[in-house]
XYZ file of C-alpha atoms in Angstrom:
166
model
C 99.199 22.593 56.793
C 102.499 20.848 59.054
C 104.572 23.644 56.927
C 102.701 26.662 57.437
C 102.475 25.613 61.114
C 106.045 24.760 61.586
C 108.175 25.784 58.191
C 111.043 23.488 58.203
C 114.234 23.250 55.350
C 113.291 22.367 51.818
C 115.656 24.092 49.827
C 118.606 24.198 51.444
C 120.816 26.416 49.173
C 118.830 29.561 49.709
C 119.507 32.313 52.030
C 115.234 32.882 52.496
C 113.637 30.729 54.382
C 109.870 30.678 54.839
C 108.842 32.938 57.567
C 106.656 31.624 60.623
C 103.014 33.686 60.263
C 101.788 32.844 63.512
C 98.442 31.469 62.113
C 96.182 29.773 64.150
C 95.652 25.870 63.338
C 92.261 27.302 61.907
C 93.824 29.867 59.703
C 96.198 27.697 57.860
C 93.608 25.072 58.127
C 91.882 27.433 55.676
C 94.814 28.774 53.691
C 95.739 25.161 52.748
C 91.989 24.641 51.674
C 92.369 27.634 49.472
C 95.021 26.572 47.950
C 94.323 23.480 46.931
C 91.193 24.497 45.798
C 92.780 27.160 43.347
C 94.774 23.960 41.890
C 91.882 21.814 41.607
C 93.693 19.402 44.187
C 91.682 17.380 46.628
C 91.573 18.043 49.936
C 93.179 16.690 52.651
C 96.189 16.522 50.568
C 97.106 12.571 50.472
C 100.807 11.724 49.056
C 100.041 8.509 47.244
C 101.953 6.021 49.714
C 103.467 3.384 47.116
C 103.265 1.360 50.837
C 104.829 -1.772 49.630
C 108.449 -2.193 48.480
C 109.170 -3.345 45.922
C 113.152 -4.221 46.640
C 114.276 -4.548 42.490
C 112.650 -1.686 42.296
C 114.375 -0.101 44.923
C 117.835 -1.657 43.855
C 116.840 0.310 40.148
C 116.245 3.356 41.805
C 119.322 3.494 43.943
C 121.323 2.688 41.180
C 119.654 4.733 38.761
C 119.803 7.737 41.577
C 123.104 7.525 42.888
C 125.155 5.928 40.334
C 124.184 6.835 36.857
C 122.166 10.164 36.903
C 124.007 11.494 40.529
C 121.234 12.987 41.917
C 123.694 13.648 45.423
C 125.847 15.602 42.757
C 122.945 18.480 43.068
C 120.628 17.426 45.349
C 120.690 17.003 49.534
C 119.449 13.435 50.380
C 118.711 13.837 54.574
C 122.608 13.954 56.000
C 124.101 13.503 52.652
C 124.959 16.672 50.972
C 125.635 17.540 47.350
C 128.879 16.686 46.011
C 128.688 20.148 44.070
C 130.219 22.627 46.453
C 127.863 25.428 45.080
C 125.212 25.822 46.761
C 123.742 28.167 44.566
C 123.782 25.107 41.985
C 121.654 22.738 44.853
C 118.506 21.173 44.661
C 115.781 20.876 47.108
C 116.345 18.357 49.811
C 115.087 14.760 48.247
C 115.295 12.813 51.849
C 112.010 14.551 52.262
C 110.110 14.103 48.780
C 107.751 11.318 50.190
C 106.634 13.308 52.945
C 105.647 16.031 49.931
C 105.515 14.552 46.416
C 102.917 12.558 44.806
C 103.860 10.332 42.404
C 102.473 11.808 39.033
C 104.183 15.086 39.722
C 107.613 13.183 40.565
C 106.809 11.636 37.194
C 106.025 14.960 34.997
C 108.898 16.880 36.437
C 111.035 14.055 35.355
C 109.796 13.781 32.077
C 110.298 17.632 31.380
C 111.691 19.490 34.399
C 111.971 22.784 31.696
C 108.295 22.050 30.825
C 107.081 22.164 34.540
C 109.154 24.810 35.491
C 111.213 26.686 32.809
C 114.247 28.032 33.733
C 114.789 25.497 36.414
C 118.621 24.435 36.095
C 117.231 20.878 36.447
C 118.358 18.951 33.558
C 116.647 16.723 31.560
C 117.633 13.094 31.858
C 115.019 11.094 29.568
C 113.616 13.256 26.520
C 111.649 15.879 26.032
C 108.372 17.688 24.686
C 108.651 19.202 21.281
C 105.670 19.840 19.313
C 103.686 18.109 21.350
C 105.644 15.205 20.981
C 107.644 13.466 23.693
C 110.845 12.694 22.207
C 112.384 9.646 24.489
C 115.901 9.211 25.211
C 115.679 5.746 25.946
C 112.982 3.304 25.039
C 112.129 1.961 28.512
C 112.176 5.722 30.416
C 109.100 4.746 31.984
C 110.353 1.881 33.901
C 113.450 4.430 34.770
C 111.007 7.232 35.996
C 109.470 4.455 38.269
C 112.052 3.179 39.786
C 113.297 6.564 40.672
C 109.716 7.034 42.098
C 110.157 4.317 44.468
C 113.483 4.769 45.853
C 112.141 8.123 46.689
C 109.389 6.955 48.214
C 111.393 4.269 50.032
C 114.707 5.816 50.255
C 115.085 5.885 54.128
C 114.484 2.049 53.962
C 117.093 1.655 51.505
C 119.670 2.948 54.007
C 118.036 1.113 56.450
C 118.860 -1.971 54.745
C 122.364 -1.332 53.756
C 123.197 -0.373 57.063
C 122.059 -3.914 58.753
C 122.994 -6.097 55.750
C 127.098 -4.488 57.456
Protein backbone atom coordinates (compact mmCIF):
# COMPACT_ATOMS: atom_id res chain seq x y z
CA UNK A 1 0.00 0.00 0.00
CA UNK A 2 3.12 2.71 1.41
CA UNK A 3 4.75 1.65 -2.17
CA UNK A 4 2.08 2.15 -4.51
CA UNK A 5 1.40 5.43 -2.66
CA UNK A 6 4.89 6.64 -2.54
CA UNK A 7 7.31 4.10 -4.73
CA UNK A 8 10.63 4.46 -3.19
CA UNK A 9 14.28 2.50 -4.30
CA UNK A 10 14.34 -1.25 -4.02
CA UNK A 11 16.51 -2.28 -6.62
CA UNK A 12 18.93 0.02 -7.03
CA UNK A 13 20.88 -1.23 -10.13
CA UNK A 14 18.06 -0.71 -12.55
CA UNK A 15 17.48 2.11 -14.81
CA UNK A 16 13.21 1.58 -14.30
CA UNK A 17 11.90 2.63 -11.48
CA UNK A 18 8.28 2.11 -10.49
CA UNK A 19 6.15 4.82 -11.81
CA UNK A 20 3.82 6.98 -9.41
CA UNK A 21 -0.09 6.05 -10.63
CA UNK A 22 -1.67 8.71 -8.85
CA UNK A 23 -4.17 6.31 -7.10
CA UNK A 24 -6.26 7.42 -4.54
CA UNK A 25 -5.55 5.88 -0.89
CA UNK A 26 -8.83 3.89 -1.81
CA UNK A 27 -7.60 2.59 -5.07
CA UNK A 28 -4.41 1.08 -3.94
CA UNK A 29 -6.20 0.27 -0.81
CA UNK A 30 -7.96 -2.13 -3.21
CA UNK A 31 -5.16 -3.07 -5.57
CA UNK A 32 -3.13 -4.32 -2.55
CA UNK A 33 -6.30 -6.37 -1.45
CA UNK A 34 -6.30 -7.89 -4.86
CA UNK A 35 -3.21 -8.85 -4.78
CA UNK A 36 -2.83 -10.50 -1.91
CA UNK A 37 -5.82 -12.20 -2.42
CA UNK A 38 -4.55 -13.71 -5.84
CA UNK A 39 -1.51 -15.12 -3.57
CA UNK A 40 -3.60 -16.46 -0.94
CA UNK A 41 -1.78 -13.93 1.51
CA UNK A 42 -3.62 -12.43 4.41
CA UNK A 43 -4.57 -9.19 4.53
CA UNK A 44 -3.25 -6.41 6.05
CA UNK A 45 0.06 -7.67 5.08
CA UNK A 46 2.00 -8.17 8.61
CA UNK A 47 6.00 -8.73 8.27
CA UNK A 48 6.51 -11.16 11.10
CA UNK A 49 8.47 -8.73 13.58
CA UNK A 50 11.13 -11.25 15.18
CA UNK A 51 10.73 -8.07 17.96
CA UNK A 52 13.29 -9.33 20.32
CA UNK A 53 17.04 -9.59 19.66
CA UNK A 54 18.55 -12.04 20.03
CA UNK A 55 22.39 -10.49 20.13
CA UNK A 56 24.38 -14.22 19.29
CA UNK A 57 22.12 -14.36 16.89
CA UNK A 58 22.79 -11.16 15.57
CA UNK A 59 26.68 -11.56 16.04
CA UNK A 60 25.96 -15.03 13.59
CA UNK A 61 24.25 -13.11 11.19
CA UNK A 62 26.68 -10.28 10.84
CA UNK A 63 29.34 -12.54 10.55
CA UNK A 64 27.71 -14.94 8.45
CA UNK A 65 26.47 -11.74 6.18
CA UNK A 66 29.37 -9.69 5.93
CA UNK A 67 32.25 -11.87 6.43
CA UNK A 68 31.80 -15.29 5.03
CA UNK A 69 29.00 -15.21 2.33
CA UNK A 70 29.64 -11.08 1.44
CA UNK A 71 26.34 -10.21 0.95
CA UNK A 72 27.77 -6.14 0.54
CA UNK A 73 29.82 -7.83 -2.38
CA UNK A 74 26.25 -7.80 -4.40
CA UNK A 75 23.89 -6.37 -2.38
CA UNK A 76 23.21 -2.43 -1.08
CA UNK A 77 22.83 -2.51 2.77
CA UNK A 78 21.17 1.38 3.47
CA UNK A 79 24.52 3.73 2.80
CA UNK A 80 26.73 0.84 2.16
CA UNK A 81 27.03 -0.04 -1.41
CA UNK A 82 28.17 -3.19 -3.17
CA UNK A 83 31.72 -3.79 -3.38
CA UNK A 84 31.01 -5.13 -7.05
CA UNK A 85 31.30 -2.08 -9.22
CA UNK A 86 28.61 -3.53 -11.66
CA UNK A 87 25.67 -2.53 -11.07
CA UNK A 88 24.10 -4.61 -13.45
CA UNK A 89 25.48 -7.56 -11.12
CA UNK A 90 23.53 -5.74 -7.77
CA UNK A 91 21.02 -6.96 -5.62
CA UNK A 92 18.04 -5.36 -4.19
CA UNK A 93 18.70 -3.04 -1.33
CA UNK A 94 18.80 -5.42 2.02
CA UNK A 95 18.78 -2.25 4.61
CA UNK A 96 15.14 -2.40 3.79
CA UNK A 97 14.18 -6.27 3.87
CA UNK A 98 12.42 -5.97 7.36
CA UNK A 99 10.27 -3.30 6.32
CA UNK A 100 9.22 -5.98 3.29
CA UNK A 101 10.21 -9.61 3.96
CA UNK A 102 8.62 -12.12 6.08
CA UNK A 103 10.59 -14.53 7.46
CA UNK A 104 9.58 -17.86 5.63
CA UNK A 105 10.17 -16.25 2.29
CA UNK A 106 13.74 -14.89 3.51
CA UNK A 107 14.08 -18.56 4.43
CA UNK A 108 12.89 -20.32 0.96
CA UNK A 109 14.79 -17.91 -1.19
CA UNK A 110 17.78 -18.86 0.78
CA UNK A 111 17.35 -22.35 0.60
CA UNK A 112 16.93 -22.27 -3.32
CA UNK A 113 17.14 -18.74 -4.74
CA UNK A 114 17.06 -20.72 -8.52
CA UNK A 115 13.98 -22.59 -7.19
CA UNK A 116 12.05 -19.33 -6.22
CA UNK A 117 13.10 -17.48 -8.99
CA UNK A 118 15.08 -19.22 -11.81
CA UNK A 119 17.39 -17.36 -13.57
CA UNK A 120 18.03 -15.07 -10.70
CA UNK A 121 21.99 -14.58 -10.61
CA UNK A 122 21.57 -15.17 -6.85
CA UNK A 123 23.73 -17.95 -5.90
CA UNK A 124 23.12 -20.65 -3.84
CA UNK A 125 24.96 -20.70 -0.54
CA UNK A 126 23.50 -23.86 1.44
CA UNK A 127 22.22 -26.78 -0.97
CA UNK A 128 19.76 -27.31 -3.13
CA UNK A 129 16.46 -29.13 -4.41
CA UNK A 130 17.01 -32.07 -6.65
CA UNK A 131 14.43 -34.59 -7.02
CA UNK A 132 12.61 -33.43 -4.49
CA UNK A 133 15.31 -33.75 -2.25
CA UNK A 134 17.11 -30.94 -0.45
CA UNK A 135 20.63 -31.68 -0.76
CA UNK A 136 22.44 -29.60 2.29
CA UNK A 137 25.72 -28.10 2.08
CA UNK A 138 26.29 -28.01 5.58
CA UNK A 139 24.59 -29.95 8.30
CA UNK A 140 23.44 -27.06 10.53
CA UNK A 141 22.09 -24.63 7.36
CA UNK A 142 19.14 -24.06 9.32
CA UNK A 143 20.70 -22.38 12.18
CA UNK A 144 22.76 -20.36 9.26
CA UNK A 145 19.46 -19.35 7.41
CA UNK A 146 18.29 -18.01 10.89
CA UNK A 147 20.76 -16.12 11.85
CA UNK A 148 20.84 -14.42 8.55
CA UNK A 149 17.06 -13.88 9.22
CA UNK A 150 17.72 -11.95 12.22
CA UNK A 151 20.45 -9.72 11.35
CA UNK A 152 18.12 -8.72 8.65
CA UNK A 153 15.53 -8.14 10.70
CA UNK A 154 17.77 -6.33 13.20
CA UNK A 155 20.43 -5.04 11.04
CA UNK A 156 19.98 -1.24 11.74
CA UNK A 157 20.48 -2.16 15.48
CA UNK A 158 23.54 -3.91 14.73
CA UNK A 159 25.11 -0.67 13.48
CA UNK A 160 23.57 0.96 16.12
CA UNK A 161 25.52 -0.96 18.49
CA UNK A 162 28.85 -0.92 16.89
CA UNK A 163 28.71 2.60 16.51
CA UNK A 164 28.24 3.36 20.50
CA UNK A 165 30.32 0.38 21.71
CA UNK A 166 33.40 3.29 19.63
Amino acid sequence: FDFLINPYIVRTHLQVRMPSFGLSPEESLALVRWFAAQEDQPWPFEVDQDAVVDEQLLDAGHEKFAEVLQCNQCHPAGDELPSNPDPTNWGPDLSIAHERLKNEWVRLWLLDPQLEQPGTKMPSFFGEFSEGEYEEMYPDYEEQIRSLQHYLKHMDSYVEDEQTED
